Short mmCIF file of C-alpha atoms and ligand atoms in Angstrom, two decimals:
data_model
loop_
_atom_site.label_atom_id
_atom_site.label_comp_id
_atom_site.label_asym_id
_atom_site.label_seq_id
_atom_site.Cartn_x
_atom_site.Cartn_y
_atom_site.Cartn_z
CA MET H 13 -16.28 4.95 6.68
CA THR H 14 -16.72 8.55 6.65
CA ARG H 15 -15.98 10.41 3.89
CA PRO H 16 -13.62 12.65 4.27
CA ILE H 17 -14.08 16.46 4.21
CA VAL H 18 -12.17 18.77 1.53
CA TRP H 19 -12.66 22.65 1.38
CA THR H 20 -12.60 24.19 -1.71
CA VAL H 21 -12.02 28.00 -1.55
CA ALA H 22 -12.15 29.69 -5.04
CA GLY H 23 -15.03 31.86 -7.19
CA SER H 24 -18.81 31.05 -7.95
CA ASP H 25 -18.97 30.51 -11.13
CA SER H 26 -23.12 31.37 -12.36
CA GLY H 27 -22.54 29.57 -15.42
CA GLY H 28 -21.72 26.02 -13.31
CA GLY H 29 -18.89 24.78 -15.84
CA ALA H 30 -15.31 25.50 -13.87
CA GLY H 31 -14.67 27.30 -9.92
CA ILE H 32 -17.14 26.39 -6.85
CA GLN H 33 -19.27 24.40 -9.01
CA ALA H 34 -16.82 21.83 -10.86
CA ASP H 35 -15.11 21.18 -7.44
CA LEU H 36 -17.99 19.95 -6.05
CA HIS H 37 -19.05 17.75 -8.53
CA ALA H 38 -15.15 16.70 -8.50
CA MET H 39 -15.04 15.93 -5.35
CA HIS H 40 -18.73 13.79 -4.57
CA ASN H 41 -17.88 11.61 -8.09
CA LEU H 42 -14.80 11.04 -5.75
CA GLY H 43 -16.43 9.72 -2.98
CA VAL H 44 -15.06 13.09 -0.64
CA HIS H 45 -17.71 15.45 1.06
CA GLY H 46 -16.99 18.78 -0.48
CA CYS H 47 -17.05 22.02 1.57
CA SER H 48 -17.25 25.77 -0.55
CA VAL H 49 -15.40 29.17 0.83
CA VAL H 50 -16.65 31.18 -1.71
CA SER H 51 -14.14 33.91 -2.39
CA ALA H 52 -15.65 35.48 -4.78
CA LEU H 53 -18.99 35.91 -6.97
CA THR H 54 -18.80 35.85 -10.82
CA ALA H 55 -21.62 36.45 -13.22
CA GLN H 56 -20.45 34.12 -17.03
CA ASN H 57 -21.95 31.77 -19.01
CA SER H 58 -20.20 29.83 -21.77
CA VAL H 59 -18.97 33.09 -23.76
CA ALA H 60 -17.68 35.73 -21.15
CA VAL H 61 -17.19 36.87 -17.91
CA THR H 62 -19.62 39.80 -17.15
CA ALA H 63 -18.94 40.62 -13.80
CA ALA H 64 -16.74 39.34 -10.78
CA GLU H 65 -17.61 41.00 -7.30
CA ALA H 66 -15.22 38.96 -4.54
CA THR H 67 -16.42 38.24 -0.86
CA SER H 68 -16.14 40.97 1.60
CA ALA H 69 -13.56 39.98 4.12
CA ALA H 70 -16.28 38.99 6.56
CA MET H 71 -17.72 36.53 4.83
CA PHE H 72 -14.84 35.27 3.72
CA GLU H 73 -13.44 34.57 7.37
CA ALA H 74 -17.43 33.62 8.40
CA GLN H 75 -17.76 30.71 5.74
CA LEU H 76 -13.66 29.65 7.03
CA GLN H 77 -14.50 29.56 11.07
CA ALA H 78 -18.21 28.14 10.70
CA LEU H 79 -16.08 25.43 8.55
CA ALA H 80 -12.89 25.02 10.70
CA ALA H 81 -15.93 24.68 14.18
CA ASP H 82 -17.41 21.43 12.37
CA MET H 83 -16.16 20.64 9.75
CA PRO H 84 -13.17 20.50 9.68
CA ALA H 85 -11.08 19.40 6.13
CA ARG H 86 -8.39 16.98 5.83
CA VAL H 87 -7.49 18.50 2.79
CA ILE H 88 -7.90 22.48 0.95
CA LYS H 89 -7.73 23.37 -2.38
CA THR H 90 -7.74 26.15 -3.85
CA GLY H 91 -8.77 28.48 -6.64
CA MET H 92 -9.90 31.71 -7.45
CA LEU H 93 -8.46 34.70 -4.52
CA ALA H 94 -9.89 37.36 -4.96
CA SER H 95 -7.25 39.48 -2.66
CA GLU H 96 -4.09 39.57 -0.20
CA GLU H 97 -6.56 39.85 2.53
CA GLN H 98 -8.34 37.01 1.63
CA ILE H 99 -4.57 34.57 1.66
CA LYS H 100 -3.54 36.07 4.80
CA ILE H 101 -7.16 35.50 6.19
CA LEU H 102 -7.01 31.56 4.62
CA LEU H 103 -4.06 30.94 5.97
CA ASN H 104 -5.08 31.05 10.04
CA TYR H 105 -6.93 27.99 8.99
CA ILE H 106 -4.23 26.01 6.72
CA ASN H 107 -3.42 23.58 10.38
CA ASP H 108 -2.71 20.34 9.86
CA VAL H 109 -4.40 20.32 6.05
CA TRP H 110 -3.31 19.54 3.65
CA LEU H 111 -2.98 22.73 0.78
CA VAL H 112 -3.31 22.55 -2.93
CA VAL H 113 -3.17 25.11 -4.85
CA ASP H 114 -4.32 26.28 -8.14
CA PRO H 115 -3.67 29.70 -9.15
CA VAL H 116 -6.16 30.43 -11.67
CA ALA H 117 -5.77 33.99 -13.12
CA VAL H 118 -7.27 33.85 -16.28
CA SER H 119 -10.57 32.39 -17.23
CA THR H 120 -11.06 30.54 -20.38
CA SER H 121 -12.79 32.67 -21.83
CA GLY H 122 -9.65 35.82 -21.79
CA TYR H 123 -10.95 37.19 -18.22
CA ARG H 124 -8.33 38.07 -15.29
CA LEU H 125 -9.37 36.44 -12.27
CA ALA H 126 -6.56 37.11 -10.23
CA ASP H 127 -4.05 40.42 -10.28
CA ASN H 128 -0.50 39.88 -9.36
CA ALA H 129 -0.71 41.42 -5.97
CA VAL H 130 -3.14 38.10 -5.82
CA LEU H 131 -0.80 36.20 -7.31
CA GLN H 132 2.54 37.04 -5.27
CA ALA H 133 0.71 36.91 -2.47
CA ILE H 134 -0.17 32.55 -3.35
CA HIS H 135 3.76 33.01 -4.25
CA LYS H 136 4.79 34.56 -1.31
CA HIS H 137 1.97 33.25 1.85
CA LEU H 138 0.03 30.10 0.42
CA LEU H 139 3.47 27.93 -1.70
CA PRO H 140 5.34 27.84 1.33
CA ARG H 141 2.33 26.20 2.72
CA ALA H 142 1.59 23.68 0.39
CA GLN H 143 2.01 20.43 -0.69
CA LEU H 144 1.19 20.41 -4.48
CA VAL H 145 0.42 23.64 -6.58
CA THR H 146 -1.24 22.81 -10.32
CA PRO H 147 -0.22 25.95 -12.39
CA ASN H 148 -1.47 26.21 -16.29
CA ILE H 149 2.17 27.59 -18.78
CA ASN H 150 0.46 30.89 -18.52
CA GLU H 151 -0.12 30.68 -14.99
CA LEU H 152 3.56 29.30 -14.15
CA GLN H 153 4.53 32.15 -16.20
CA LEU H 154 2.63 34.97 -14.04
CA LEU H 155 4.27 33.48 -10.70
CA THR H 156 7.77 33.14 -11.35
CA GLY H 157 8.91 35.77 -14.67
CA VAL H 158 10.38 33.01 -16.52
CA SER H 159 9.33 32.82 -19.90
CA VAL H 160 7.87 29.30 -20.77
CA ASP H 161 7.97 28.06 -24.79
CA ASN H 162 9.22 24.55 -24.03
CA GLU H 163 9.78 21.76 -21.28
CA GLU H 164 12.81 22.60 -20.14
CA GLN H 165 12.08 25.99 -19.45
CA ALA H 166 8.71 24.76 -17.79
CA ILE H 167 10.91 22.62 -15.91
CA THR H 168 12.98 25.39 -14.05
CA ALA H 169 10.26 27.32 -13.80
CA ALA H 170 8.71 24.90 -11.38
CA ARG H 171 12.17 24.26 -9.99
CA GLN H 172 11.52 28.28 -9.20
CA LEU H 173 8.48 27.60 -7.36
CA LEU H 174 9.59 24.40 -4.96
CA GLN H 175 11.97 26.85 -3.53
CA THR H 176 8.85 29.45 -1.95
CA GLY H 177 8.69 25.28 -0.12
CA VAL H 178 6.01 24.23 -1.96
CA GLN H 179 6.23 20.05 -2.30
CA ALA H 180 5.72 19.17 -6.08
CA VAL H 181 4.64 21.13 -9.03
CA VAL H 182 2.52 20.01 -11.15
CA VAL H 183 2.18 21.91 -14.54
CA LYS H 184 0.05 21.38 -17.02
CA GLY H 185 1.21 21.31 -20.40
CA GLY H 186 -1.94 21.62 -22.47
CA HIS H 187 -1.55 24.72 -23.67
CA LEU H 188 2.77 23.73 -24.65
CA ASN H 189 3.85 22.03 -28.33
CA THR H 190 0.03 22.29 -29.06
CA ASP H 191 0.75 20.95 -32.23
CA LEU H 192 1.73 17.89 -30.84
CA PRO H 193 -1.05 14.75 -30.78
CA GLN H 194 0.06 14.85 -27.01
CA VAL H 195 0.21 16.32 -24.02
CA THR H 196 2.93 16.72 -21.22
CA ASP H 197 1.96 17.52 -17.19
CA LEU H 198 5.52 17.78 -15.68
CA LEU H 199 5.41 16.44 -11.99
CA VAL H 200 8.45 18.26 -10.44
CA SER H 201 9.95 17.70 -6.67
CA ALA H 202 12.97 18.08 -5.48
CA ASP H 203 14.13 13.88 -5.75
CA ARG H 204 13.02 14.37 -9.42
CA VAL H 205 10.60 14.83 -12.97
CA VAL H 206 7.92 12.73 -13.97
CA ARG H 207 5.88 13.56 -16.98
CA PHE H 208 2.65 12.19 -17.91
CA GLN H 209 2.25 12.15 -21.83
CA GLN H 210 -1.16 11.50 -23.18
CA PRO H 211 -3.26 11.98 -26.04
CA ARG H 212 -4.34 15.36 -26.92
CA ILE H 213 -8.46 15.25 -26.99
CA ALA H 214 -9.53 17.56 -29.74
CA ASN H 215 -12.92 18.73 -27.99
CA ALA H 216 -13.21 22.62 -28.16
CA HIS H 217 -15.47 22.33 -24.91
CA GLY H 218 -14.10 22.02 -21.60
CA HIS H 219 -14.00 24.64 -19.14
CA GLY H 220 -13.12 23.84 -15.75
CA THR H 221 -10.54 21.28 -16.95
CA GLY H 222 -8.09 23.55 -14.27
CA CYS H 223 -10.01 23.63 -11.61
CA THR H 224 -11.84 20.59 -11.72
CA LEU H 225 -8.34 18.39 -12.15
CA ALA H 226 -6.88 20.42 -8.93
CA SER H 227 -10.29 19.07 -7.15
CA VAL H 228 -9.58 15.55 -8.02
CA LEU H 229 -5.85 15.63 -6.61
CA ALA H 230 -7.27 17.21 -3.67
CA SER H 231 -9.98 14.57 -2.81
CA ALA H 232 -7.37 11.74 -4.03
CA LEU H 233 -5.07 13.17 -1.72
CA ALA H 234 -7.51 13.19 1.26
CA LEU H 235 -8.39 8.90 0.27
CA ASN H 236 -4.61 8.65 0.87
CA TYR H 237 -3.93 8.72 -2.85
CA PRO H 238 -0.27 8.81 -2.76
CA LEU H 239 0.69 11.79 -5.31
CA GLU H 240 1.52 9.58 -8.52
CA ASP H 241 -1.85 7.55 -8.15
CA ALA H 242 -3.49 11.03 -7.47
CA LEU H 243 -2.69 13.14 -10.89
CA VAL H 244 -3.02 9.83 -12.94
CA MET H 245 -6.28 9.52 -11.29
CA ALA H 246 -6.78 13.58 -12.44
CA ASN H 247 -5.74 12.57 -15.87
CA ALA H 248 -8.17 9.79 -16.30
CA TYR H 249 -10.92 11.89 -15.03
CA VAL H 250 -10.66 15.03 -17.10
CA ALA H 251 -9.61 13.15 -19.88
CA ALA H 252 -13.07 11.26 -19.84
CA GLY H 253 -15.09 14.35 -19.19
CA LEU H 254 -13.12 16.27 -21.93
CA HIS H 255 -14.03 13.57 -24.48
CA ASP H 256 -17.68 13.38 -23.85
CA ALA H 257 -17.99 17.95 -23.28
CA GLU H 258 -20.35 19.45 -25.46
CA ALA H 259 -21.53 22.83 -25.78
CA VAL H 260 -24.75 24.07 -23.19
CA GLY H 261 -24.95 27.65 -24.33
CA GLN H 262 -23.46 29.64 -27.49
CA GLY H 263 -19.49 29.23 -26.37
CA THR H 264 -17.27 26.31 -24.90
CA GLY H 265 -19.24 24.30 -22.92
CA PRO H 266 -18.17 22.32 -19.07
CA VAL H 267 -16.02 19.74 -18.86
CA ARG H 268 -17.95 16.98 -17.89
CA HIS H 269 -18.10 14.38 -14.54
CA HIS H 270 -18.18 11.15 -14.18
CA LEU H 271 -18.76 8.48 -10.88
CA TRP H 272 -15.38 7.33 -10.24
CA PRO H 273 -14.11 5.23 -11.51
CA VAL H 274 -14.02 6.02 -15.51
CA ALA H 275 -13.73 3.85 -17.69
CA ALA H 276 -10.41 2.53 -18.35
CA PRO H 277 -9.59 3.61 -22.17
CA HIS H 278 -9.52 7.10 -19.99
CA PHE H 279 -6.42 6.22 -18.47
CA ALA H 280 -4.11 7.24 -21.41
CA ALA H 281 -1.24 8.68 -18.66
CA TYR H 282 2.35 7.27 -19.31
CA PRO H 283 3.99 7.94 -16.18
CA TRP H 284 7.86 8.45 -17.00
CA SER H 285 11.02 10.14 -15.25
CA LEU H 286 13.09 12.16 -17.19
CA ASN H 287 16.37 9.93 -19.21
CA GLU H 288 13.78 6.75 -18.70
CA LYS H 289 12.51 5.68 -21.82
CA SER H 290 15.55 4.62 -24.08
CA SER H 291 15.68 1.00 -22.22
CA LEU H 292 11.63 -0.35 -23.18
CA PRO H 293 11.13 -3.17 -25.21
CA ASP H 294 10.01 -3.06 -28.40
CA GLN H 295 7.69 -6.21 -27.90
CA PRO H 296 5.05 -7.57 -25.91
CA PHE H 297 6.62 -10.23 -23.34
CA ALA H 298 4.88 -14.04 -24.21
CA LEU H 299 2.29 -14.40 -23.17
CA MET H 300 0.54 -15.91 -19.94
CA PRO H 301 -2.91 -16.36 -20.03
CA PRO H 302 -5.59 -15.31 -17.34
CA GLU H 303 -6.75 -18.85 -16.44
CA GLN H 304 -2.29 -19.94 -15.80
CA MET H 305 -2.64 -17.76 -13.09
CA GLY H 306 -5.04 -20.18 -10.02
CA LEU H 307 -2.97 -20.64 -7.19
CA TYR H 308 1.10 -18.56 -7.22
CA ALA H 309 3.00 -20.47 -4.34
CA VAL H 310 5.88 -17.80 -3.35
CA VAL H 311 8.78 -19.34 -1.98
CA ASP H 312 12.70 -19.11 -0.56
CA SER H 313 13.81 -22.35 -1.55
CA VAL H 314 14.42 -25.44 -3.70
CA ASP H 315 12.76 -27.83 -1.26
CA TRP H 316 9.23 -25.89 -1.42
CA ILE H 317 9.24 -25.73 -5.15
CA GLN H 318 9.48 -29.23 -5.23
CA GLN H 319 7.36 -30.10 -2.38
CA LEU H 320 4.55 -27.83 -4.01
CA LEU H 321 5.33 -29.20 -7.84
CA GLU H 322 4.34 -32.77 -5.88
CA GLN H 323 1.14 -31.31 -4.17
CA GLY H 324 -0.06 -30.19 -8.16
CA VAL H 325 0.80 -26.48 -7.67
CA ARG H 326 1.64 -25.10 -11.04
CA THR H 327 2.48 -21.72 -10.89
CA LEU H 328 4.98 -21.13 -8.58
CA GLN H 329 8.09 -18.27 -7.38
CA LEU H 330 11.27 -18.70 -6.58
CA ARG H 331 11.67 -15.13 -3.96
CA ILE H 332 15.09 -15.70 -2.23
CA LYS H 333 15.49 -13.24 0.45
CA THR H 334 18.04 -14.01 2.56
CA PRO H 335 22.02 -13.74 2.05
CA LEU H 336 23.05 -17.07 0.17
CA SER H 337 26.93 -17.43 -1.47
CA ALA H 338 26.99 -16.39 -5.10
CA GLN H 339 27.15 -20.45 -5.59
CA LYS H 340 24.55 -21.89 -3.56
CA LEU H 341 22.23 -18.65 -5.01
CA GLU H 342 23.12 -20.35 -8.58
CA GLN H 343 22.15 -23.95 -7.31
CA GLN H 344 18.85 -23.21 -6.45
CA ILE H 345 17.92 -20.88 -9.10
CA ALA H 346 19.60 -23.78 -11.16
CA GLN H 347 17.44 -27.10 -9.98
CA THR H 348 14.20 -24.57 -9.50
CA VAL H 349 14.44 -23.79 -13.28
CA ALA H 350 14.84 -27.89 -14.06
CA LEU H 351 12.14 -28.61 -12.26
CA GLY H 352 10.25 -26.08 -13.58
CA ARG H 353 10.85 -27.91 -16.79
CA GLN H 354 9.92 -31.84 -15.32
CA TYR H 355 7.03 -30.36 -13.81
CA GLN H 356 5.69 -28.34 -16.87
CA ALA H 357 5.11 -25.38 -14.99
CA ARG H 358 5.51 -22.21 -14.40
CA ILE H 359 8.18 -20.82 -12.34
CA PHE H 360 9.26 -17.41 -11.53
CA ILE H 361 12.47 -15.90 -10.38
CA ASN H 362 12.27 -12.99 -8.32
CA ASP H 363 14.91 -10.42 -8.47
CA TYR H 364 17.76 -12.38 -10.29
CA TRP H 365 16.88 -11.88 -13.89
CA GLN H 366 20.56 -12.48 -14.80
CA LEU H 367 20.37 -16.00 -13.32
CA ALA H 368 16.91 -16.91 -14.71
CA LEU H 369 18.19 -15.78 -18.32
CA LYS H 370 21.70 -17.78 -18.04
CA TYR H 371 18.83 -20.52 -17.01
CA GLN H 372 16.47 -19.68 -18.87
CA ALA H 373 13.53 -19.67 -16.85
CA TYR H 374 10.14 -19.62 -17.40
CA GLY H 375 10.25 -16.30 -15.92
CA VAL H 376 11.00 -13.84 -13.83
CA HIS H 377 9.39 -11.51 -11.45
CA LEU H 378 10.41 -7.85 -10.88
CA GLY H 379 9.64 -4.99 -8.59
CA GLN H 380 9.36 -1.77 -9.88
CA GLU H 381 12.62 -0.87 -8.17
CA ASP H 382 14.40 -4.22 -10.22
CA LEU H 383 13.03 -2.38 -13.72
CA ALA H 384 15.44 0.37 -13.86
CA ASP H 385 18.33 -2.25 -13.02
CA ALA H 386 17.42 -4.91 -15.37
CA ASP H 387 17.49 -5.86 -19.24
CA LEU H 388 14.26 -5.54 -20.54
CA PRO H 389 14.79 -6.08 -24.06
CA ALA H 390 16.79 -9.10 -23.22
CA ILE H 391 14.45 -10.79 -21.04
CA GLN H 392 11.73 -10.01 -23.85
CA GLN H 393 14.09 -11.12 -26.40
CA ALA H 394 14.60 -14.32 -25.13
CA GLY H 395 11.55 -15.12 -24.49
CA LEU H 396 11.62 -15.17 -20.64
CA ARG H 397 7.70 -14.35 -18.91
CA LEU H 398 8.31 -11.18 -17.07
CA GLY H 399 5.91 -10.59 -13.87
CA ILE H 400 5.39 -6.64 -12.47
CA SER H 401 4.63 -5.91 -8.63
CA THR H 402 2.16 -2.77 -8.33
CA HIS H 403 0.81 -0.13 -5.51
CA GLY H 404 -0.85 2.01 -7.53
CA TYR H 405 -2.23 3.28 -10.12
CA PHE H 406 0.92 4.89 -11.42
CA GLU H 407 2.92 1.72 -10.93
CA ILE H 408 0.04 -0.06 -12.67
CA LEU H 409 0.58 2.27 -16.02
CA ARG H 410 3.99 2.14 -16.01
CA ALA H 411 4.10 -1.22 -15.76
CA LYS H 412 1.72 -1.59 -18.49
CA ALA H 413 3.82 0.61 -21.13
CA LEU H 414 5.81 -2.55 -20.84
CA ARG H 415 3.76 -5.67 -21.47
CA PRO H 416 4.92 -7.85 -19.19
CA SER H 417 3.60 -11.33 -19.65
CA TYR H 418 1.06 -10.77 -16.01
CA ILE H 419 0.66 -7.57 -13.66
CA ALA H 420 1.15 -8.37 -9.67
CA LEU H 421 -1.07 -5.94 -7.50
CA GLY H 422 -0.74 -5.21 -3.79
CA HIS H 423 -0.12 -5.72 -1.33
CA VAL H 424 -4.31 -5.82 -0.13
CA PHE H 425 -4.14 -6.93 2.92
CA PRO H 426 -1.85 -6.02 5.95
CA THR H 427 1.36 -8.48 5.73
CA THR H 428 4.54 -9.34 8.28
CA THR H 429 6.24 -11.45 5.42
CA LYS H 430 7.46 -8.16 4.38
CA GLN H 431 8.05 -4.82 5.43
CA MET H 432 5.56 -2.17 2.56
CA PRO H 433 6.70 1.41 2.44
CA SER H 434 2.87 1.43 0.68
CA GLN H 435 -0.80 1.06 2.03
CA PRO H 436 -2.95 -2.13 2.05
CA GLN H 437 -5.09 -1.56 -1.07
CA GLY H 438 -7.87 -3.37 0.27
CA LEU H 439 -10.66 -4.95 -1.87
CA GLY H 440 -12.15 -1.84 -3.21
CA ARG H 441 -9.44 -0.31 -5.16
CA LEU H 442 -8.18 -3.89 -6.08
CA ALA H 443 -11.66 -4.02 -8.34
CA ASP H 444 -10.93 -0.77 -9.91
CA TYR H 445 -7.16 -1.75 -10.50
CA ALA H 446 -8.83 -5.25 -12.27
CA ALA H 447 -11.62 -3.31 -14.09
CA LEU H 448 -9.05 -0.93 -15.98
CA LEU H 449 -6.76 -3.75 -16.22
CA GLY H 450 -9.58 -5.46 -18.28
CA ASP H 451 -8.05 -8.51 -19.82
CA TYR H 452 -4.58 -8.38 -18.63
CA THR H 453 -3.12 -11.26 -16.64
CA THR H 454 -3.56 -10.46 -13.23
CA VAL H 455 -2.53 -11.48 -10.11
CA ALA H 456 -3.60 -9.93 -6.28
CA ILE H 457 -0.68 -10.42 -3.26
CA GLY H 458 -0.22 -9.87 0.42
CA GLY H 459 -1.67 -11.10 3.17
CA ILE H 460 -4.24 -13.17 1.30
CA ASP H 461 -5.41 -16.61 3.34
CA LEU H 462 -8.07 -19.42 2.62
CA LEU H 463 -11.19 -17.57 3.48
CA ARG H 464 -10.21 -14.16 1.63
CA VAL H 465 -8.83 -15.97 -1.55
CA LYS H 466 -13.30 -15.91 -3.16
CA PRO H 467 -13.30 -12.14 -2.02
CA VAL H 468 -10.23 -11.22 -3.68
CA LEU H 469 -11.34 -13.51 -6.75
CA ALA H 470 -14.53 -11.32 -6.85
CA THR H 471 -12.77 -8.40 -7.85
CA GLY H 472 -11.77 -9.73 -11.09
CA VAL H 473 -8.26 -11.18 -11.30
CA ASP H 474 -7.04 -13.60 -12.29
CA GLY H 475 -4.87 -15.29 -9.48
CA VAL H 476 -3.99 -15.15 -5.56
CA ALA H 477 -0.34 -15.04 -5.03
CA VAL H 478 0.44 -16.46 -1.47
CA VAL H 479 3.24 -16.65 0.90
CA ARG H 480 2.27 -17.36 4.46
CA ALA H 481 -0.87 -19.31 3.75
CA ILE H 482 1.45 -22.38 2.75
CA THR H 483 4.73 -21.68 4.71
CA GLU H 484 2.86 -21.12 7.82
CA ALA H 485 0.20 -23.45 7.52
CA ALA H 486 -0.44 -25.81 9.94
CA ASP H 487 -1.06 -29.13 7.36
CA ILE H 488 0.71 -27.55 4.63
CA THR H 489 -1.04 -30.29 2.49
CA GLN H 490 -4.37 -29.42 3.59
CA ALA H 491 -3.99 -26.33 3.40
CA VAL H 492 -2.94 -26.27 -1.12
CA GLU H 493 -5.48 -28.15 -1.58
CA GLU H 494 -8.19 -25.68 0.43
CA LEU H 495 -6.94 -23.12 -1.87
CA THR H 496 -6.69 -25.01 -4.54
CA ASP H 497 -10.55 -26.11 -4.12
CA ALA H 498 -11.19 -22.67 -3.31
CA PHE H 499 -10.62 -21.46 -7.06
CA GLY H 500 -13.35 -24.04 -7.77
C1 LIG X 626 3.39 -12.31 -7.24
C2 LIG X 626 4.32 -11.07 -7.00
N1 LIG X 626 3.88 -10.17 -6.91
C3 LIG X 626 4.86 -8.88 -5.41
C4 LIG X 626 5.80 -9.16 -5.39
C5 LIG X 626 6.76 -8.10 -4.88
O1 LIG X 626 7.84 -8.57 -5.60
P1 LIG X 626 8.84 -7.26 -5.22
O2 LIG X 626 8.48 -5.76 -5.89
O3 LIG X 626 9.99 -7.30 -6.44
O4 LIG X 626 9.46 -7.12 -3.92
P2 LIG X 626 10.10 -8.60 -3.40
O5 LIG X 626 9.53 -9.63 -3.55
O6 LIG X 626 11.46 -8.68 -4.27
O7 LIG X 626 10.05 -8.25 -1.72
C6 LIG X 626 6.47 -10.94 -5.78
N2 LIG X 626 7.58 -11.29 -5.22
N3 LIG X 626 5.61 -11.78 -6.18
C1 TZP X 627 6.55 -9.82 -1.25
C2 TZP X 627 5.18 -9.20 -1.11
N1 TZP X 627 4.81 -8.12 -2.00
C3 TZP X 627 4.07 -7.61 -1.90
S1 TZP X 627 3.28 -8.48 -0.55
C4 TZP X 627 3.71 -9.40 -0.20
C5 TZP X 627 4.34 -10.35 0.44
C6 TZP X 627 2.54 -11.58 0.64
O1 TZP X 627 3.10 -12.52 1.91
P1 TZP X 627 2.03 -13.15 2.65
O2 TZP X 627 1.16 -13.72 1.39
O3 TZP X 627 2.33 -13.52 3.68
O4 TZP X 627 1.40 -11.67 3.16
MG1 MG X 628 11.68 -8.15 -6.48
#
């Protein structure tokens, strides 16, 4: 696969910590090809910006022309911009690309990098064309004129920015509530507000974090990660870089840059929506040790359950998606639970958590949408296991915060069993997710057949969930035997 191209349109930092230099480090480490359009030269070191000079309009446009002719961008990320004229020129090159605007206003050392006219031009011309804008609190105030001292005001100001047409705002909360041990970034779009709360990393160094965050976001979007996942990745990347940041000169040292994926402990953000937190159980769900996962058969009737139990499958799920009368549905679930007891099998009930509770099933499997409605504390207190579906970093972190018995990762390959709103993850991302989850019990699902079992297990997941590999097999007995043997 050719690497997607991302342009950074930003200022050069002679100290190498921020601006174009930080952007290209981050883009390289995320695996995209970074191109640069230099809007200004700054003379700076770790202590101060001593001079700045705008790139001429002609030279600014020449860079854009050269790139447009041969290396078109999938995503353009803007940082420091020197004039309204530059912004108007840039507008001609924002066609069929995504735009991430980092409205750089003031350097870490306090030097004003964009005057009000530039910020107004960003507001007027760039934001209506942008998918995402990433202000810190100061920049949010400068862009909106709203005074921001708390989260509510930040949300109000971010919603005001949405009126320009920008699709989403990431408010970087590092400068808000500085007495708290956590930092909360806000992802604000027309239909929701998500908080990304993570521990504050106390390090005096970390010049270039804003540029780096926006560049990781732009790169991850270019790699087709959804925005929520891109933000998880950007937070993790910056957390790793801040954790290891150290002095290079006499002043504020630069954020460090590490190859992707960064280590699991840096994925510390817990993303949650407004008003969502009250229903978290205060204890983990009953354990399901990784070695018990193995082959996980997902089927839609008690007859299938019985047949597969007789063949020795011991991890199963009853996933009924066709409309049944309430009585038939309850019968299917009651009989399934009874069979599970008889065979000492691990049988999960998909969706119908109330009936699973009523009949004391071994476990329940829930999707992300189901989580909002389910009585999770009741499921946990009754000792039922809980499995949760996930489709990327954002959902993985949300699921992990609930401490379920296992986390399902999917869909790995294209599947015809279910219409999926997300893209197939592929083996590379599956391996990243498995590494992030470490000892946590995991299972992969989606498009897995006999030939794919071994490569899937090689990513580090503990089990493989299948529908068609069993239900559509020409010889079911043989399919189950071969799938089971593939774990040997
Ligand atoms: C093991 C396993 N993983 C994922 C799913 C999908 O569950 P969900 O997101 O609830 O979607 P539906 O199955 O209800 O369509 C699963 N069932 N099992
Ligand atoms: C229910 C579900 N959730 C994610 S993929 C999937 C279907 C998996 O079915 P198959 O194994 O036939 O691809
Ligand atoms: Mg479900």
